[in-house]
Amino acid sequence: MDFELSDDHRLIQRTVRDFARQEVAPVAEQLDRDKSFPYDIVRKLSELNLMGIPFPERYGGAGADTLAYTLAVEELTRVDSSVAITLCAHTSLGTQPIYLFGSEEQRGEWLPRLCSGERLGAFGLTEPEAGSDAGNTRTRARLDDGEWVIDGAKQFITNAGTDISGVVCITAVTGRTGGDGREISNLLVPNGTPGYEQGEPYRKMGWNASDTRPLTFSECRVPEGSLLGERGAGLRQFLHVLDIGRIGVAAMGVGLAQGALDEALAYARERRAFGQPISRFQAVQAKLADMATEIEAARLLTYKAARLKDAARNFTLTAAQAKLKTGRLAVRAAEEAVQIHGGYGYIEEYPVCRFYRDAKILTIGEGTDEVQQMVIARALGA
Ligand SMILES: Cc1cc2nc3c(=O)[nH]c(=O)nc-3n(C[C@H](O)[C@H](O)[C@H](O)COP(=O)(O)OP(=O)(O)OC[C@H]3O[C@@H](n4cnc5c(N)ncnc54)[C@H](O)[C@@H]3O)c2cc1C
């Protein structure tokens, strides 16, 4: 086993680390407070060719691998989760399905604009009655005169309602497969299509500068060629997309926990009590030591999932384990970091306060902890 990163991996890690410190850190608190989408930062990420990291250069991507993408997401989340989830949802969920399952025509139409960051991609799976039970999709699409006519609603969708949102990939019931079985397919719906509307942004606990909205489709017509891949393959397609997405969200968990440790350690060295820095107290040291150890274990699991995917091996189990481990770790590490900050940890000017609010979604989004446990138990043969 080789634990060393290649020169290319180190370069992207260093590039994104510097970018996050210089460009994101100074504005993160303000963006969060104003709940304002980070358009400037997305533009700068685009200039660095970071909006399509794992996609081939012929489509405008960076032609890098999943590990490179993982490192970039980790470094962004170390400083700010809203920016990280914007890039992460755009890449793993918005762009990925088109790259994996799209026709050459669909790829040609969308990937250059998505990989360049000119447009953002979104993935609309969750519905009021279909979250963990994602196959319970109620949104319907019927063929009429060479067009799909879509009716239904999605909720909690990231990146669909910004000024630069380009397309959402949605699951819809397109027919029956016999008996009670429902045929689910994925369809691409461009922003601006009549009948496709994005509701007001949710008021959230965290990820305040990211875009999350409900979507509605009423008599929304898209060309027959908007079907992504095979008709009826929607369930298989979104399960694969979620597997990949879990590696990105796991990287967010590692990054957030590392950011919490960075802040806690720096604060503990500065803050004095009983005549010495609080970092000298064993109770504080134990917290820092446990955080560092858990982070390293979670990081290795996450990198392993990325490596397995890059080696074209099965990564479903490892991605679910990484997602489960890192989500819990992020919540715990953020809480410990707040604790080490004492009362200041409860005050918004301190990044750990935002980290604490941003962490919780990592045990819910992209499949809850309980769903990860189901995936893991299934892989174990239980
Ligand atoms: C900020 C944010 C951004 C999001 N972005 C997107 C996005 O871009 N695209 C998208 O499609 N979705 C998105 N989501 C939705 C997210 O993926 C879902 O919220 C999540 O999958 C959980 O679904 P649910 O909310 O319907 O909860 P439910 O499925 O109703 O779950 C409620 C509780 O029941 C538990 N539960 C359910 N079934 C079982 C079971 N079989 N066994 C044990 N426990 C069970 C769950 O674990 C959970 O604790 C986002 C959500 C948020 C909050």
XYZ file of C-alpha atoms and ligand atoms in Angstrom:
435
model
C 0.000 0.000 0.000
C 1.220 3.419 -0.941
C 0.112 6.219 1.360
C 1.939 8.937 -0.583
C 0.058 11.334 -2.831
C 1.443 11.777 -6.340
C 2.896 15.123 -7.413
C -0.318 15.858 -9.353
C -2.446 15.118 -6.309
C -0.250 17.268 -4.114
C -0.506 20.093 -6.617
C -4.310 20.150 -6.647
C -4.371 19.846 -2.850
C -2.019 22.802 -2.488
C -3.834 24.863 -5.144
C -7.249 24.418 -3.523
C -5.842 24.869 -0.006
C -4.319 28.215 -0.984
C -7.473 29.247 -2.835
C -9.685 28.354 0.126
C -7.503 30.315 2.552
C -7.018 33.356 0.350
C -10.367 33.651 -1.442
C -12.985 31.755 0.569
C -12.000 32.200 4.220
C -12.205 36.034 4.194
C -15.814 36.039 2.869
C -17.264 32.801 4.277
C -18.836 34.291 7.389
C -20.421 37.177 5.469
C -21.846 34.899 2.770
C -23.301 32.660 5.464
C -24.792 35.592 7.351
C -26.306 37.118 4.196
C -27.371 33.709 2.879
C -25.932 34.858 -0.403
C -24.837 32.481 -3.143
C -21.048 32.639 -3.796
C -21.147 33.672 -7.475
C -17.692 35.297 -7.360
C -16.120 32.227 -5.836
C -17.733 29.904 -8.378
C -16.342 32.153 -11.124
C -12.863 31.936 -9.603
C -13.163 28.147 -9.187
C -14.089 28.029 -12.877
C -10.996 30.040 -13.796
C -8.906 27.456 -11.927
C -10.627 24.696 -13.959
C -12.081 23.150 -10.793
C -15.751 22.882 -11.795
C -15.250 19.656 -13.753
C -12.297 17.992 -12.025
C -13.013 14.294 -12.777
C -14.264 14.709 -16.358
C -12.187 14.324 -19.536
C -10.472 17.329 -21.038
C -12.315 16.813 -24.341
C -15.483 17.923 -22.534
C -13.758 20.825 -20.820
C -13.030 18.945 -17.576
C -9.679 18.834 -15.795
C -9.124 15.165 -16.750
C -8.178 14.307 -13.157
C -9.272 11.330 -11.055
C -11.625 10.825 -8.126
C -8.838 11.161 -5.583
C -7.938 14.598 -6.971
C -11.604 15.588 -6.706
C -11.736 14.239 -3.136
C -8.714 16.312 -2.129
C -10.240 19.462 -3.625
C -13.571 18.976 -1.826
C -11.762 18.269 1.454
C -9.695 21.454 1.217
C -12.717 23.633 0.411
C -14.791 22.204 3.268
C -11.919 22.781 5.656
C -12.771 26.458 5.236
C -16.411 26.589 4.108
C -19.115 23.976 3.523
C -21.465 26.114 1.406
C -18.848 26.599 -1.290
C -17.831 22.943 -1.047
C -21.376 21.567 -1.447
C -21.951 23.879 -4.403
C -18.968 22.366 -6.211
C -19.692 18.873 -4.912
C -23.385 18.726 -5.907
C -22.569 20.313 -9.267
C -19.850 17.747 -9.995
C -20.994 14.457 -8.427
C -24.743 14.893 -8.858
C -25.344 17.470 -11.589
C -22.648 16.728 -14.158
C -21.887 13.071 -13.393
C -25.161 11.520 -14.695
C -24.780 13.312 -18.036
C -21.196 12.131 -18.343
C -22.009 8.549 -17.326
C -25.315 7.966 -19.081
C -25.788 10.772 -21.612
C -25.633 10.330 -25.373
C -22.752 11.997 -27.213
C -25.230 14.695 -28.207
C -26.285 15.339 -24.578
C -22.667 15.305 -23.436
C -21.715 17.743 -26.177
C -24.609 20.007 -25.326
C -24.063 20.165 -21.570
C -20.609 19.048 -20.397
C -18.545 21.939 -21.799
C -20.859 24.488 -20.155
C -20.987 22.560 -16.863
C -17.271 21.750 -16.671
C -16.358 25.365 -17.418
C -18.626 26.535 -14.593
C -20.628 28.706 -16.995
C -23.679 26.725 -15.839
C -24.430 24.700 -12.715
C -25.912 21.215 -12.752
C -28.426 19.816 -10.258
C -29.838 16.391 -9.424
C -33.506 16.128 -8.481
C -34.194 12.839 -6.775
C -35.806 13.687 -3.423
C -39.557 14.299 -3.292
C -42.011 14.978 -0.476
C -42.742 11.231 -0.361
C -39.456 9.895 -1.679
C -36.333 10.570 0.385
C -34.603 7.497 1.791
C -37.254 5.536 -0.102
C -36.037 7.175 -3.296
C -37.735 4.636 -5.563
C -41.120 5.916 -4.383
C -40.951 8.693 -6.983
C -44.331 10.290 -7.698
C -43.189 12.638 -10.451
C -44.540 11.320 -13.743
C -43.552 11.796 -17.358
C -45.666 10.650 -20.302
C -44.829 10.701 -23.986
C -47.041 12.963 -26.062
C -46.372 13.885 -29.647
C -42.616 13.360 -29.426
C -42.245 15.127 -26.073
C -42.109 14.072 -22.421
C -44.764 15.860 -20.379
C -43.621 16.060 -16.747
C -45.820 16.609 -13.690
C -44.610 16.444 -10.108
C -42.495 18.014 -7.398
C -38.993 17.660 -5.976
C -37.698 19.001 -2.700
C -34.392 19.994 -1.077
C -32.611 20.308 -4.438
C -29.140 21.913 -4.496
C -27.980 24.304 -7.263
C -31.229 24.369 -9.286
C -32.291 27.957 -8.620
C -29.239 30.178 -9.065
C -28.755 32.716 -11.872
C -26.305 30.298 -13.496
C -28.252 27.033 -13.003
C -28.408 25.270 -16.360
C -30.061 21.889 -16.040
C -31.537 19.465 -13.557
C -31.491 15.709 -13.968
C -34.693 14.310 -12.456
C -36.135 10.884 -11.812
C -39.666 10.308 -13.043
C -42.044 7.400 -13.457
C -42.268 6.865 -17.202
C -44.441 3.758 -17.238
C -45.103 0.390 -15.624
C -42.907 -2.664 -15.802
C -45.726 -5.183 -15.243
C -47.447 -6.064 -11.963
C -47.021 -3.157 -9.576
C -43.511 -2.324 -10.777
C -42.934 1.259 -11.849
C -40.617 2.148 -14.649
C -38.307 4.949 -13.484
C -36.180 6.951 -15.912
C -33.960 10.012 -15.698
C -34.739 13.113 -17.714
C -32.820 16.333 -18.324
C -34.790 19.523 -17.835
C -33.060 22.818 -18.708
C -33.739 25.911 -16.600
C -36.152 28.167 -18.411
C -38.322 25.306 -19.712
C -41.976 26.392 -19.413
C -43.703 24.507 -16.585
C -40.448 23.979 -14.617
C -40.281 26.304 -11.606
C -37.936 26.718 -8.672
C -39.504 27.742 -5.365
C -38.086 30.082 -2.737
C -34.871 28.926 -1.025
C -35.347 27.017 2.244
C -34.346 28.654 5.521
C -31.714 26.165 6.679
C -29.689 25.306 9.775
C -26.472 25.540 7.774
C -25.059 25.553 4.234
C -26.574 29.017 4.198
C -24.722 30.309 1.155
C -25.661 27.289 -0.953
C -28.813 27.123 -3.057
C -31.495 24.621 -1.902
C -35.073 24.812 -3.213
C -38.226 22.888 -3.998
C -38.972 22.344 -7.685
C -42.294 21.920 -9.452
C -43.124 20.545 -12.870
C -46.557 21.144 -14.327
C -47.289 20.124 -17.889
C -43.568 20.682 -18.415
C -42.595 19.574 -21.930
C -39.107 18.478 -22.959
C -38.075 16.746 -26.215
C -38.181 12.921 -26.292
C -34.380 12.997 -26.602
C -34.119 14.416 -23.038
C -34.243 10.877 -21.665
C -30.892 10.020 -20.073
C -29.654 6.624 -21.238
C -32.079 3.731 -21.441
C -35.736 4.127 -20.606
C -36.418 2.345 -17.281
C -32.767 2.489 -16.140
C -33.398 5.388 -13.737
C -33.195 3.387 -10.511
C -29.892 1.742 -11.415
C -28.498 5.051 -12.662
C -29.292 7.077 -9.548
C -27.985 4.364 -7.200
C -24.660 4.547 -9.043
C -24.651 8.347 -8.960
C -25.322 8.264 -5.202
C -22.429 5.817 -4.673
C -20.095 8.283 -6.363
C -21.658 11.241 -4.576
C -20.946 9.607 -1.219
C -17.210 9.847 -1.827
C -17.575 13.609 -2.296
C -19.729 14.022 0.806
C -17.294 11.861 2.796
C -14.529 14.256 1.698
C -16.679 17.073 3.053
C -16.865 15.295 6.426
C -13.080 14.898 6.585
C -12.575 18.517 5.536
C -15.040 19.943 8.024
C -13.541 17.901 10.878
C -10.018 18.997 9.875
C -11.150 22.623 9.719
C -12.668 22.279 13.191
C -9.394 20.839 14.492
C -7.350 23.612 12.822
C -9.484 26.251 14.516
C -9.575 24.489 17.889
C -5.828 23.939 18.000
C -5.038 27.545 17.055
C -7.496 28.841 19.651
C -6.228 26.497 22.387
C -2.679 27.767 21.901
C -3.803 31.382 22.242
C -6.457 31.255 24.923
C -5.113 31.412 28.454
C -6.758 30.237 31.660
C -5.284 29.632 35.099
C -2.097 31.331 33.935
C -1.361 29.181 30.873
C -2.629 28.374 27.369
C -5.585 25.990 27.588
C -3.695 23.676 25.169
C -1.552 22.686 28.186
C -4.511 21.097 29.967
C -4.758 17.362 29.501
C -8.538 17.483 29.083
C -8.117 19.804 26.079
C -5.167 17.830 24.707
C -7.208 14.624 24.846
C -9.931 16.200 22.724
C -7.407 17.431 20.144
C -5.624 14.074 20.064
C -8.876 12.141 19.587
C -9.984 14.502 16.809
C -6.673 14.163 14.956
C -6.724 10.369 15.245
C -10.333 9.991 14.108
C -9.748 12.387 11.216
C -6.758 10.399 9.982
C -8.725 7.130 10.090
C -11.699 8.703 8.274
C -9.412 10.311 5.692
C -7.797 6.963 4.845
C -11.215 5.331 4.433
C -12.346 8.144 2.152
C -9.186 8.037 0.038
C -9.585 4.254 -0.192
C -13.099 4.673 -1.612
C -11.728 7.159 -4.179
C -8.839 4.851 -5.071
C -11.186 1.879 -5.529
C -13.330 3.906 -7.910
C -10.272 5.084 -9.824
C -9.099 1.465 -10.117
C -12.558 0.570 -11.554
C -13.199 -1.740 -8.589
C -16.397 -2.017 -6.577
C -16.536 0.895 -4.155
C -20.172 0.781 -2.964
C -19.355 -0.635 0.488
C -16.323 1.565 1.125
C -18.094 4.730 -0.051
C -21.006 4.022 2.323
C -18.604 3.291 5.199
C -16.660 6.481 4.481
C -19.872 8.534 4.339
C -21.149 7.048 7.617
C -17.834 7.476 9.423
C -17.109 11.005 8.255
C -20.600 12.414 8.816
C -20.562 11.322 12.431
C -16.990 12.507 12.834
C -17.815 15.965 11.429
C -20.647 16.419 13.934
C -18.466 15.277 16.847
C -15.390 17.252 15.815
C -17.400 20.450 15.333
C -18.939 20.015 18.760
C -15.547 19.459 20.405
C -14.152 22.497 18.602
C -16.997 24.644 19.949
C -16.370 23.226 23.421
C -12.687 24.148 23.246
C -13.690 27.697 22.256
C -15.929 28.006 25.325
C -18.431 30.881 25.027
C -16.737 32.244 21.897
C -17.631 28.998 20.137
C -21.257 30.057 20.392
C -20.591 33.381 18.692
C -20.933 33.619 14.914
C -17.654 35.483 14.295
C -15.828 32.267 15.121
C -15.802 29.782 12.220
C -16.450 26.808 14.535
C -19.931 28.193 15.211
C -20.731 27.914 11.479
C -18.977 24.523 11.281
C -21.240 23.239 14.052
C -24.368 24.245 12.088
C -22.942 22.997 8.784
C -21.928 19.576 10.111
C -25.307 18.015 10.858
C -26.486 17.684 7.246
C -23.546 15.338 6.618
C -25.392 12.600 8.523
C -28.559 13.209 6.463
C -27.877 14.275 2.857
C -26.807 11.816 0.153
C -28.432 9.058 2.221
C -28.918 9.219 5.971
C -26.701 7.303 8.399
C -29.429 4.691 8.637
C -29.433 4.285 4.856
C -25.630 3.880 4.864
C -26.015 1.197 7.519
C -28.535 -0.576 5.277
C -26.117 -0.431 2.323
C -23.245 -1.689 4.485
C -25.302 -4.500 6.050
C -26.475 -5.579 2.583
C -22.877 -5.711 1.364
C -21.967 -7.826 4.395
C -24.697 -10.287 3.430
C -26.751 -9.599 6.554
C -29.559 21.042 2.455
C -30.016 19.831 1.698
C -29.585 19.626 0.389
C -30.065 18.522 -0.341
N -29.719 18.383 -1.675
C -30.328 17.425 -2.421
C -30.131 17.374 -3.846
O -29.387 18.158 -4.437
N -30.815 16.428 -4.555
C -31.652 15.531 -3.950
O -32.248 14.708 -4.655
N -31.841 15.546 -2.598
C -31.203 16.470 -1.830
N -31.415 16.510 -0.456
C -32.309 15.533 0.145
C -31.613 14.498 1.041
O -30.845 13.619 0.268
C -32.714 13.792 1.836
O -33.203 14.743 2.795
C -32.239 12.551 2.553
O -31.941 11.538 1.618
C -33.283 12.004 3.547
O -34.543 11.913 2.977
P -35.801 12.536 3.742
O -35.453 13.930 4.087
O -37.026 12.315 2.929
O -35.895 11.720 5.088
P -36.717 10.347 5.310
O -36.376 9.380 4.241
O -38.143 10.671 5.543
O -36.084 9.851 6.677
C -36.518 10.275 7.949
C -35.819 9.399 8.993
O -36.248 8.034 8.835
C -35.121 7.189 8.693
N -35.437 6.071 7.800
C -36.094 6.111 6.608
N -36.162 4.870 6.096
C -35.535 4.035 6.963
C -35.263 2.637 6.993
N -35.649 1.833 6.008
N -34.610 2.140 8.069
C -34.217 2.943 9.080
N -34.426 4.275 9.102
C -35.083 4.807 8.070
C -34.059 8.093 8.070
O -32.752 7.555 8.248
C -34.290 9.375 8.820
O -33.664 9.326 10.070
C -30.920 17.585 0.287
C -31.318 17.786 1.617
C -30.907 18.898 2.303
C -31.420 19.109 3.711
